[in-house]
Coordinates of N, CA and C in Angstrom, one line a residue:
M27 N 91.1 102.1 83.5 CA 91.0 102.5 85.2 C 90.0 101.0 85.8
W28 N 89.4 100.3 85.1 CA 88.5 99.5 86.1 C 89.1 98.2 86.4
F29 N 90.1 97.9 84.8 CA 91.1 96.8 85.3 C 91.6 97.0 86.7
S30 N 92.6 98.5 86.6 CA 93.5 98.9 87.7 C 92.9 98.9 88.7
E31 N 91.3 98.9 89.1 CA 90.6 98.6 90.4 C 90.6 100.2 90.7
Y32 N 90.5 101.2 90.0 CA 90.3 102.3 90.7 C 89.1 102.4 91.5
L33 N 88.4 103.6 92.4 CA 87.6 103.9 92.8 C 87.0 104.9 92.1
F34 N 85.7 104.6 92.0 CA 84.8 105.5 91.2 C 83.8 106.1 92.0
L35 N 84.0 107.5 91.9 CA 83.4 108.4 92.9 C 82.6 109.8 92.2
E36 N 81.4 110.0 93.2 CA 80.6 111.0 92.5 C 80.4 112.2 93.0
R37 N 81.5 112.7 93.7 CA 81.9 113.9 94.3 C 80.8 114.5 95.3
S38 N 80.0 113.1 95.5 CA 78.8 113.4 97.0 C 79.1 112.0 98.0
W39 N 79.5 113.3 99.1 CA 80.3 112.6 100.4 C 78.6 110.9 100.6
A40 N 77.8 111.3 101.0 CA 76.4 110.4 101.1 C 76.7 109.6 100.1
K41 N 77.1 109.3 99.1 CA 77.4 108.4 98.4 C 78.8 107.5 98.1
D42 N 79.4 108.6 98.7 CA 81.1 108.0 97.9 C 81.5 107.2 99.5
E43 N 81.2 107.7 100.8 CA 81.7 107.3 101.7 C 81.9 105.8 101.9
N44 N 80.8 104.9 101.4 CA 80.4 103.6 101.8 C 81.8 103.5 100.3
T45 N 81.4 103.9 99.1 CA 82.5 103.5 98.2 C 83.8 103.5 98.2
L46 N 84.0 104.6 98.8 CA 85.6 104.7 99.3 C 85.8 103.7 100.3
K47 N 84.8 103.4 101.3 CA 85.3 102.4 102.5 C 85.6 101.0 102.0
A48 N 84.1 100.7 100.9 CA 84.9 99.0 100.4 C 86.1 99.2 99.9
G49 N 86.1 99.9 98.6 CA 87.5 99.9 98.0 C 88.8 99.9 98.9
I50 N 88.6 100.5 99.9 CA 89.9 100.4 100.9 C 89.9 99.2 101.6
Q51 N 88.5 98.2 101.7 CA 88.8 96.8 102.0 C 89.7 96.4 101.8
R52 N 88.7 96.5 100.4 CA 89.3 95.0 99.3 C 91.0 95.1 99.4
L53 N 91.5 96.4 99.4 CA 93.2 96.7 99.4 C 93.7 95.7 100.7
K54 N 93.0 95.5 101.9 CA 93.8 95.4 103.0 C 94.0 93.7 102.8
D55 N 93.6 92.7 101.7 CA 94.3 91.5 101.5 C 94.5 91.3 100.2
F56 N 95.1 92.7 99.6 CA 95.3 92.9 98.2 C 96.9 91.8 98.1
P57 N 96.6 90.8 97.3 CA 98.2 90.2 97.0 C 99.2 90.7 96.8
R58 N 99.1 91.6 96.0 CA 100.7 92.5 95.6 C 100.8 93.5 96.4
P59 N 101.7 94.0 96.1 CA 102.0 95.5 96.6 C 101.3 96.7 95.6
F60 N 100.8 97.8 96.6 CA 99.9 98.5 95.8 C 100.2 100.0 96.4
W61 N 99.6 101.4 95.8 CA 99.9 102.3 95.8 C 98.0 103.0 95.4
L62 N 97.3 103.9 96.8 CA 96.6 104.3 96.3 C 97.0 105.9 95.9
A63 N 96.5 106.5 95.1 CA 96.9 108.3 94.8 C 95.6 108.8 95.5
L64 N 95.8 109.8 95.8 CA 95.0 110.9 96.4 C 95.3 112.3 96.1
F65 N 94.4 112.6 94.9 CA 94.5 113.8 94.5 C 93.8 114.9 95.7
V66 N 94.2 115.3 96.6 CA 93.3 116.0 97.8 C 92.8 117.8 97.3
E67 N 93.3 118.2 96.5 CA 92.6 119.3 96.2 C 91.3 119.0 95.3
G68 N 91.2 117.7 95.0 CA 89.6 117.5 94.2 C 89.4 117.7 93.0
T69 N 90.2 118.6 92.0 CA 90.0 118.9 91.0 C 91.3 119.8 90.0
R70 N 91.1 119.9 89.1 CA 92.4 120.5 88.5 C 92.8 121.9 88.6
F71 N 93.9 122.3 88.4 CA 95.0 123.8 88.8 C 94.0 124.6 87.9
T72 N 93.7 125.6 88.0 CA 93.0 126.5 87.1 C 93.6 128.3 87.9
Q73 N 93.3 128.6 86.8 CA 93.6 130.4 87.7 C 92.3 130.7 88.1
A74 N 91.2 130.6 87.7 CA 90.2 130.9 88.2 C 89.7 129.7 89.6
K75 N 89.7 128.8 89.5 CA 89.8 127.9 90.7 C 90.8 128.4 91.9
L76 N 92.2 128.7 91.5 CA 92.7 129.7 92.8 C 92.0 130.6 92.9
L77 N 91.4 131.5 92.1 CA 91.2 132.8 92.5 C 89.7 132.6 93.7
A78 N 89.2 131.7 93.7 CA 88.4 131.2 94.2 C 88.5 130.7 95.5
A79 N 89.7 130.2 95.6 CA 90.3 129.7 96.9 C 90.7 130.7 97.4
Q80 N 91.3 131.5 96.9 CA 91.9 132.8 97.7 C 91.2 134.0 98.3
E81 N 90.1 133.5 97.7 CA 88.9 134.5 98.3 C 88.2 133.9 99.4
Y82 N 88.3 132.3 99.2 CA 87.7 131.5 100.0 C 88.6 131.6 101.8
A83 N 89.8 131.5 101.4 CA 90.6 131.8 102.3 C 90.8 133.0 103.1
T84 N 90.4 133.9 102.9 CA 90.8 135.0 103.2 C 89.4 135.6 104.0
S85 N 88.0 135.2 103.0 CA 86.7 135.1 104.0 C 86.7 134.2 105.6
Q86 N 87.9 133.1 105.4 CA 87.8 132.3 106.4 C 89.0 132.5 107.7
G87 N 89.7 133.3 107.6 CA 91.0 133.7 107.7 C 91.9 132.5 107.8
L88 N 92.2 132.3 106.4 CA 93.2 131.1 106.1 C 94.3 131.5 105.7
P89 N 95.2 130.6 105.7 CA 96.5 130.9 105.1 C 96.0 130.9 103.2
V90 N 96.5 132.1 102.9 CA 96.1 132.3 101.2 C 97.0 131.6 100.8
P91 N 96.2 130.7 99.9 CA 97.4 130.3 98.8 C 97.9 130.9 97.6
R92 N 99.0 130.5 96.9 CA 99.2 131.2 95.7 C 99.6 130.5 94.6
N93 N 99.7 128.6 95.2 CA 100.1 128.0 93.6 C 99.5 126.7 93.9
V94 N 98.8 126.3 95.4 CA 97.7 125.0 95.5 C 96.4 125.8 95.4
L95 N 95.3 124.5 95.3 CA 94.0 124.6 95.8 C 93.7 124.3 97.7
I96 N 92.6 124.9 98.1 CA 92.4 124.5 99.4 C 92.4 122.7 99.6
P97 N 92.6 122.2 100.1 CA 92.5 121.2 99.9 C 91.3 120.4 100.5
R98 N 90.6 119.6 100.1 CA 89.0 118.9 100.7 C 89.8 117.3 101.4
T99 N 89.5 117.6 102.5 CA 90.1 116.6 103.4 C 89.6 115.5 104.0
K100 N 88.0 115.2 103.6 CA 86.7 114.3 103.5 C 87.6 113.0 103.5
G101 N 88.0 112.5 102.2 CA 88.1 111.5 101.7 C 89.7 111.3 102.0
F102 N 90.7 112.3 102.4 CA 91.9 111.9 103.1 C 92.1 111.1 104.2
V103 N 91.0 111.8 105.2 CA 90.8 111.5 106.3 C 90.2 110.0 106.6
S104 N 89.1 109.5 105.3 CA 88.6 108.2 105.7 C 89.4 107.4 105.3
A105 N 90.6 107.6 104.3 CA 91.3 106.6 103.5 C 92.2 106.6 104.7
V106 N 93.1 107.6 105.6 CA 93.6 107.3 106.6 C 93.4 106.6 107.7
S107 N 92.2 106.3 108.0 CA 91.4 106.1 109.1 C 91.6 104.4 108.9
H108 N 91.0 104.4 107.6 CA 90.8 102.5 107.3 C 92.2 102.0 106.8
M109 N 93.3 102.6 106.5 CA 94.5 102.3 106.0 C 95.6 102.2 107.2
R110 N 95.2 102.8 108.4 CA 96.4 102.6 109.1 C 97.2 101.7 109.6
S111 N 95.9 100.1 109.4 CA 96.6 99.2 110.0 C 97.5 98.6 109.2
F112 N 97.1 98.7 107.6 CA 98.3 97.9 107.1 C 98.9 98.5 106.0
V113 N 98.9 99.8 105.9 CA 99.7 100.8 105.2 C 100.9 101.5 105.7
P114 N 102.1 101.1 105.7 CA 103.1 101.8 106.7 C 103.4 103.2 106.3
A115 N 103.0 103.8 105.3 CA 103.5 105.1 104.6 C 102.6 106.2 104.0
I116 N 103.0 107.3 103.8 CA 102.0 108.3 103.1 C 103.5 108.6 102.0
Y117 N 103.0 108.8 100.8 CA 104.6 109.6 100.2 C 103.8 111.1 99.7
D118 N 104.1 111.7 100.2 CA 103.9 113.3 99.6 C 104.7 113.8 98.7
I119 N 103.8 114.2 97.5 CA 104.4 114.4 96.3 C 104.1 115.4 95.6
T120 N 105.0 116.4 95.4 CA 104.4 117.6 94.6 C 105.1 117.7 93.5
V121 N 104.4 118.1 92.3 CA 105.1 118.3 91.1 C 105.0 119.9 90.2
A122 N 106.0 119.8 89.3 CA 106.0 121.2 88.9 C 107.0 121.2 87.7
I123 N 106.9 122.0 86.6 CA 107.4 122.0 85.5 C 108.2 122.9 85.6
P124 N 109.7 122.8 85.2 CA 111.0 123.5 85.2 C 110.6 124.8 84.0
K125 N 110.8 126.0 84.2 CA 110.9 127.0 83.3 C 111.0 126.4 81.6
S126 N 112.1 126.1 81.8 CA 112.8 125.7 80.3 C 112.3 124.4 79.5
S127 N 111.3 123.9 80.7 CA 110.3 122.6 79.4 C 109.2 123.2 78.9
P128 N 108.4 123.1 78.6 CA 106.6 123.1 77.8 C 106.3 122.2 79.0
S129 N 105.0 122.1 78.9 CA 104.0 121.8 80.0 C 103.5 120.3 79.1
P130 N 103.7 119.0 79.8 CA 103.3 118.4 79.1 C 101.5 118.3 79.1
T131 N 101.1 118.1 77.7 CA 99.4 117.8 77.4 C 99.3 116.5 76.8
M132 N 97.8 116.2 76.3 CA 97.9 115.6 75.4 C 98.3 115.1 74.3
L133 N 98.4 116.8 73.4 CA 98.5 116.5 72.2 C 100.1 116.4 71.9
R134 N 100.8 116.8 73.0 CA 102.1 116.5 73.0 C 102.7 115.0 73.3
L135 N 101.5 114.4 74.3 CA 101.9 112.7 74.4 C 101.9 111.9 73.1
F136 N 101.0 112.7 72.1 CA 100.2 111.8 71.0 C 101.3 111.8 70.0
K137 N 101.9 113.3 70.1 CA 103.0 113.4 68.9 C 104.5 113.3 69.3
G138 N 104.6 112.4 70.6 CA 105.7 111.6 71.3 C 106.9 112.9 71.3
Q139 N 106.5 113.7 71.9 CA 106.8 115.2 72.4 C 107.5 114.8 74.0
S140 N 108.6 114.7 74.4 CA 108.9 115.0 76.1 C 108.8 116.5 76.5
S141 N 108.9 115.9 78.1 CA 108.6 116.7 78.5 C 109.6 116.9 79.7
V142 N 109.8 117.8 80.7 CA 110.7 117.5 82.0 C 109.8 118.0 83.1
V143 N 109.8 116.9 84.0 CA 108.8 117.1 85.3 C 109.5 117.2 86.1
H144 N 109.8 118.2 87.1 CA 110.6 117.8 88.4 C 109.0 117.5 89.3
V145 N 110.0 116.2 90.4 CA 109.1 115.5 91.5 C 109.3 116.0 92.8
H146 N 109.2 116.4 93.8 CA 109.6 116.0 94.9 C 108.7 115.3 95.8
V147 N 109.0 114.5 96.4 CA 108.9 113.1 96.8 C 109.6 112.9 98.4
K148 N 108.2 113.0 99.2 CA 108.5 112.9 100.9 C 107.5 112.0 101.8
R149 N 108.5 110.8 102.3 CA 108.0 109.8 102.6 C 107.8 110.2 104.5
R150 N 106.3 110.0 104.3 CA 105.8 110.3 105.8 C 105.4 109.2 106.6
L151 N 105.5 108.5 107.5 CA 105.4 107.5 107.9 C 104.0 107.3 108.8
M152 N 102.7 106.3 108.4 CA 101.9 106.5 108.8 C 101.7 106.7 110.2
K153 N 102.4 106.0 111.5 CA 102.3 106.3 112.0 C 102.9 107.0 113.1
E154 N 103.0 108.5 112.0 CA 103.7 109.7 112.8 C 102.1 110.8 112.7
L155 N 101.2 110.5 111.9 CA 100.2 111.4 111.9 C 99.0 111.2 113.3
P156 N 98.5 112.3 113.1 CA 97.6 112.1 114.4 C 96.8 111.4 114.6
E157 N 96.1 111.4 115.6 CA 94.8 109.9 116.4 C 93.7 110.3 115.6
T158 N 93.6 111.8 116.0 CA 91.6 112.1 115.8 C 91.8 112.2 114.2
D159 N 90.4 112.0 113.9 CA 90.4 112.7 112.4 C 90.6 114.1 111.9
E160 N 89.8 114.9 113.2 CA 90.2 116.5 113.0 C 91.6 116.7 112.8
A161 N 92.5 116.2 113.3 CA 93.8 116.3 113.5 C 94.7 116.2 112.3
V162 N 93.4 114.5 111.7 CA 94.3 114.5 110.3 C 94.3 115.3 109.4
A163 N 92.7 116.2 109.4 CA 92.1 117.1 108.4 C 93.4 118.0 108.6
Q164 N 93.9 118.7 109.8 CA 94.3 119.9 109.8 C 95.8 119.4 109.7
W165 N 96.2 118.4 109.9 CA 97.5 118.0 109.6 C 97.9 118.0 107.6
C166 N 96.6 117.8 107.2 CA 96.6 117.4 105.7 C 96.5 119.4 105.3
K167 N 95.8 120.0 105.7 CA 96.0 121.7 105.5 C 97.2 122.1 105.5
D168 N 98.1 121.7 106.9 CA 98.9 122.4 107.3 C 100.5 121.8 106.2
L169 N 100.3 120.4 105.4 CA 101.2 120.0 104.6 C 101.2 121.0 103.6
F170 N 99.6 121.3 102.7 CA 99.1 122.3 101.9 C 99.9 123.5 101.8
V171 N 100.2 124.0 103.3 CA 100.8 125.4 103.1 C 102.0 125.1 103.1
E172 N 103.1 123.9 103.7 CA 104.6 123.9 103.4 C 104.3 123.7 101.9
K173 N 103.5 123.1 100.7 CA 103.6 122.6 99.3 C 103.7 123.9 98.9
D174 N 102.8 125.2 99.6 CA 102.8 126.6 98.6 C 104.2 126.9 98.9
K175 N 104.9 126.9 99.8 CA 106.0 127.2 100.0 C 106.8 126.6 99.4
L176 N 106.8 125.4 99.4 CA 107.8 124.4 98.5 C 108.0 124.8 96.5
L177 N 106.8 125.3 96.1 CA 106.2 125.9 94.9 C 106.4 127.0 94.6
D178 N 106.3 127.9 95.7 CA 107.3 129.2 95.7 C 108.7 129.2 95.4
K179 N 109.4 128.1 96.0 CA 110.7 128.5 95.8 C 111.1 127.6 94.4
H180 N 110.3 126.7 94.0 CA 110.8 126.4 92.7 C 110.5 127.2 91.6
I181 N 109.5 128.2 91.4 CA 109.1 129.5 91.0 C 110.5 130.4 90.8
A182 N 110.7 130.0 91.9 CA 112.1 131.5 91.9 C 113.3 131.0 91.5
E183 N 113.7 129.5 92.2 CA 115.1 128.6 92.0 C 114.7 127.6 90.4
D184 N 113.8 127.3 90.4 CA 113.7 126.2 89.4 C 114.0 124.8 90.0
T185 N 114.0 125.0 91.1 CA 114.3 123.7 92.0 C 113.9 123.6 93.0
F186 N 113.5 122.3 94.0 CA 112.6 122.2 95.2 C 114.0 122.2 96.3
S187 N 115.2 122.3 96.2 CA 115.5 121.9 96.9 C 117.0 121.9 96.6
D188 N 118.2 122.1 98.0 CA 119.8 122.2 97.1 C 119.9 121.1 96.7
Q189 N 119.9 120.1 97.2 CA 119.7 118.4 96.9 C 120.5 118.3 95.3
P190 N 120.8 117.5 94.7 CA 120.9 117.5 93.3 C 120.1 116.9 92.7
L191 N 119.6 117.0 91.3 CA 118.7 116.3 90.4 C 119.1 114.5 90.7
Q192 N 117.8 113.6 90.3 CA 118.1 112.8 90.0 C 117.0 112.4 88.4
D193 N 117.8 112.3 87.6 CA 117.1 112.0 86.3 C 116.8 110.5 86.5
I194 N 115.5 110.0 86.4 CA 115.3 109.1 86.4 C 114.9 108.2 84.7
G195 N 115.5 109.1 83.8 CA 115.3 108.7 82.3 C 114.3 108.2 81.6
R196 N 114.3 107.3 80.9 CA 112.9 106.4 80.4 C 113.0 105.4 80.2
P197 N 111.9 104.7 81.7 CA 112.0 103.7 82.2 C 111.7 102.5 80.6
I198 N 112.8 101.2 80.6 CA 112.7 100.3 79.6 C 111.9 99.6 79.9
K199 N 111.0 99.5 81.2 CA 109.7 98.6 81.3 C 108.8 98.7 80.4
S200 N 108.5 100.3 80.7 CA 107.4 100.8 80.0 C 107.4 101.0 78.6
L201 N 108.7 101.0 78.0 CA 108.9 101.2 76.8 C 108.5 99.4 76.2
L202 N 109.0 98.9 76.6 CA 108.4 97.3 75.8 C 106.9 97.1 76.3
V203 N 106.5 97.8 77.4 CA 104.8 97.2 77.1 C 104.4 97.9 76.4
V204 N 104.7 99.5 76.1 CA 104.0 100.1 74.9 C 104.5 99.5 73.7
A205 N 105.6 99.4 73.5 CA 106.0 98.9 71.8 C 105.5 96.7 71.8
S206 N 105.1 96.6 72.5 CA 104.4 95.2 72.8 C 103.0 95.8 72.0
W207 N 102.3 96.2 73.0 CA 100.8 96.8 72.7 C 100.5 97.3 71.4
A208 N 101.3 97.5 70.7 CA 101.5 98.9 69.9 C 101.5 97.6 68.2
C209 N 102.8 96.7 68.7 CA 102.9 95.6 67.5 C 101.3 94.8 67.6
L210 N 101.0 94.4 68.4 CA 99.5 93.5 68.9 C 98.7 94.5 67.9
V211 N 98.2 95.7 68.5 CA 97.4 96.3 67.6 C 97.5 95.8 66.3
A212 N 99.2 96.7 65.6 CA 99.2 96.6 64.3 C 99.0 95.4 63.7
Y213 N 99.2 94.3 64.4 CA 99.3 92.5 63.6 C 97.5 92.5 63.7
G214 N 96.9 92.7 64.9 CA 95.3 92.7 64.3 C 94.6 93.7 63.6
A215 N 95.0 94.7 63.5 CA 94.2 95.8 62.5 C 95.0 95.1 61.2
Y216 N 96.1 94.9 60.7 CA 96.6 93.8 59.4 C 95.4 93.0 59.2
N217 N 95.7 91.5 60.1 CA 94.7 90.8 59.7 C 93.3 90.7 59.5
F218 N 93.2 92.2 60.5 CA 91.1 93.0 59.7 C 91.1 93.1 58.7
L219 N 92.4 94.2 58.2 CA 92.2 94.4 57.0 C 92.3 93.7 55.7
Q220 N 92.7 92.4 56.0 CA 92.8 91.4 54.8 C 91.6 90.7 55.3
W221 N 91.5 90.1 55.9 CA 89.9 89.6 56.2 C 88.5 90.4 55.7
S222 N 88.9 91.6 55.9 CA 87.6 92.1 55.7 C 87.7 92.7 54.4
S223 N 88.9 93.0 53.4 CA 89.0 93.0 52.2 C 88.8 94.7 51.9
L224 N 88.9 95.7 52.9 CA 88.1 96.6 52.9 C 88.8 97.4 51.8
L225 N 90.1 97.0 51.8 CA 91.9 97.7 50.6 C 91.6 97.5 49.7
S226 N 90.7 96.3 49.1 CA 91.0 96.1 47.9 C 89.7 96.4 46.7
S227 N 88.9 97.9 47.4 CA 88.2 98.2 46.5 C 88.1 99.7 46.9
W228 N 87.3 100.7 45.9 CA 87.4 101.8 46.4 C 86.7 102.1 47.4
K229 N 85.3 101.3 47.3 CA 84.2 101.6 48.5 C 84.9 101.1 50.1
G230 N 85.8 100.4 50.1 CA 86.0 99.7 51.1 C 87.3 100.7 51.6
I231 N 87.9 101.4 50.5 CA 88.7 102.6 50.8 C 88.0 103.9 51.6
A232 N 87.4 104.1 50.8 CA 86.4 104.9 51.4 C 85.8 105.0 53.0
L233 N 85.4 104.0 52.9 CA 85.0 103.5 54.6 C 86.1 103.5 55.5
S234 N 86.9 102.9 55.1 CA 88.4 103.0 56.1 C 88.8 104.1 56.1
A235 N 88.7 105.2 55.1 CA 89.5 106.7 55.5 C 88.2 107.2 56.4
V236 N 86.5 106.9 56.3 CA 85.8 107.6 56.6 C 86.0 107.3 58.5
G237 N 86.4 106.2 59.0 CA 86.4 105.4 59.8 C 87.7 106.1 60.8
L238 N 88.6 106.1 59.6 CA 89.9 106.7 60.4 C 89.7 108.4 60.5
A239 N 88.8 108.8 60.1 CA 88.4 110.7 60.1 C 87.6 110.5 60.9
I240 N 86.9 109.9 61.6 CA 85.6 109.9 63.1 C 86.8 109.6 64.0
V241 N 87.4 108.3 64.0 CA 88.7 108.1 65.3 C 89.6 109.7 65.7
T242 N 89.6 110.1 64.2 CA 90.8 111.1 64.5 C 89.9 112.5 65.1
I243 N 88.7 112.9 64.6 CA 87.7 114.1 65.8 C 87.7 113.6 66.5
L244 N 87.4 112.3 66.9 CA 87.1 111.8 68.3 C 87.9 111.8 69.2
M245 N 89.6 112.1 68.6 CA 90.7 112.3 69.8 C 91.0 113.6 69.7
Q246 N 90.8 114.7 68.9 CA 91.0 116.3 68.8 C 89.8 116.1 69.9
I247 N 88.6 115.4 69.9 CA 87.6 116.4 71.0 C 87.9 116.0 72.4
M248 N 88.6 114.7 72.4 CA 89.2 114.6 73.7 C 90.2 115.4 74.2
I249 N 91.1 115.7 73.4 CA 92.5 116.6 73.7 C 92.3 117.6 74.0
L250 N 90.9 118.1 73.7 CA 90.4 119.5 73.4 C 89.9 119.7 75.0
F251 N 89.1 118.5 75.7 CA 88.2 118.8 76.8 C 89.1 117.8 77.9
S252 N 90.5 117.7 77.2 CA 91.3 117.2 78.5 C 92.2 118.5 78.9
Q253 N 91.7 119.5 78.3 CA 92.3 120.9 78.9 C 91.9 120.9 80.4
S254 N 92.9 121.9 81.3 CA 92.7 122.1 82.5 C 91.5 122.9 83.0
E255 N 91.6 124.1 81.3 CA 90.6 125.4 81.4 C 89.3 124.9 80.9
R256 N 89.0 123.6 80.5 CA 87.6 122.9 80.3 C 87.1 122.1 81.5
S257 N 88.1 122.4 82.5 CA 87.2 121.1 83.7 C 86.4 122.2 84.1
T258 N 85.4 121.3 85.0 CA 84.0 121.7 85.7 C 84.6 122.9 87.0
P259 N 84.1 123.9 86.8 CA 84.5 125.4 87.8 C 84.4 124.8 89.1
A260 N 85.5 125.1 89.7 CA 85.0 124.8 91.3 C 84.2 125.2 92.2
K261 N 83.1 124.5 93.2 CA 82.5 125.4 93.7 C 82.6 125.6 95.1
V262 N 82.6 127.2 95.5 CA 83.6 127.1 97.0 C 81.9 127.7 97.7
A263 N 82.4 127.0 98.6 CA 81.1 127.6 99.9 C 81.6 129.0 100.6
P264 N 80.2 129.7 100.2 CA 80.2 131.3 100.8 C 80.9 131.3 102.4
G265 N 81.7 132.3 102.6 CA 82.6 132.5 103.8 C 81.4 132.5 105.0
K266 N 81.3 132.1 106.2 CA 80.5 132.6 107.3 C 81.5 133.7 108.3
P267 N 80.8 134.4 109.0 CA 81.4 135.2 109.9 C 81.8 134.5 110.7
K268 N 83.2 134.8 111.6 CA 83.7 133.8 112.5 C 83.2 134.7 113.9
N269 N 83.0 133.5 115.2 CA 82.6 134.0 116.6 C 84.1 133.5 117.1
N270 N 84.1 134.3 118.3 CA 85.3 133.7 119.5 C 84.5 132.1 119.6
S271 N 83.2 131.8 119.6 CA 82.7 130.3 120.4 C 83.0 129.3 118.8
E272 N 83.3 129.6 117.4 CA 82.9 128.8 116.7 C 84.2 129.1 115.4
S273 N 85.0 128.1 114.9 CA 86.0 127.7 114.3 C 85.6 127.9 112.6
S274 N 85.6 128.3 111.8 CA 85.3 127.8 110.4 C 86.4 126.4 109.8
E275 N 86.0 125.7 109.0 CA 87.0 124.5 108.4 C 86.9 125.2 106.5
A276 N 87.9 124.7 106.4 CA 87.9 124.8 104.4 C 87.6 123.6 104.3
R277 N 86.8 123.7 103.2 CA 85.9 122.5 102.5 C 86.7 121.6 102.1

C-alpha cells in the first residue's frame, strides 16, 4: 500500500483533512495516468451496519437504504474540490455477486478458487458535477439512492441492465506478474535453505516446520479478521428532531 502511494487516514476529519489534501496535490503532477479509489460508505457492509443506517435514515426522514450504507461525503467532497482541474471523470462502480457464484473470500483466494463478480461501471464527467460543496454532497447521496435501486434489480434479475454481460476473463498480465514473483520467491527460498543448511539435520527440519506452522497460523488469523462480520461496528449519530428552519444531513 505504501509503494502504491495509498493515503493513510485515521477516520478523524481534523487529522485526515490535511492528509487527504496533501495526497491529492501530489497526484496533480503525477507522471503517469492514475486512479484514486474512494469507498464512500466508509466501512464494510454487514447486516448490523445496514440496520443502523436504516434506523438513522428513518429518524432523519431520508430514503431508507436496502442494499447500501449511507455515504459519508466529506472525503468525497474534498477530493472533488481539489481534483476538478486535472481529473476528467468519476467512474461510478457498483459490484454484486450473482446468485450462482460463491462470494469471493480471502480463504478462497488462497485456495485458488474463483468467483464470478458482476461490475456495473458508469463514467460521469467531472464538469457535470455541481459547483458547491453542499450540492456535491447531495449529488453523492442521490447517487447512492440510484445504486440501491440498481442492486434491487440485480437481486431480482441477477443482472444490472438489459445490456449483454462483457466477460473480461483472466488478465494475462496479472498472471505473468504473479507467476514471476512466485518463481522469484521460490528461488530465494531454495537458496536460503541451501545456505542455512536447515534441511540437513533433524534440528533444522524441526525449526523449519515450526516456522512454517507459525506462518500458517498467522495467515489463518489474517483470514479470520478479514471477514466483514469482524470489522469495526459503525457508529451512527443519534437522530435529531427536524423543524421547519433546520434540515438534518446524513453523516
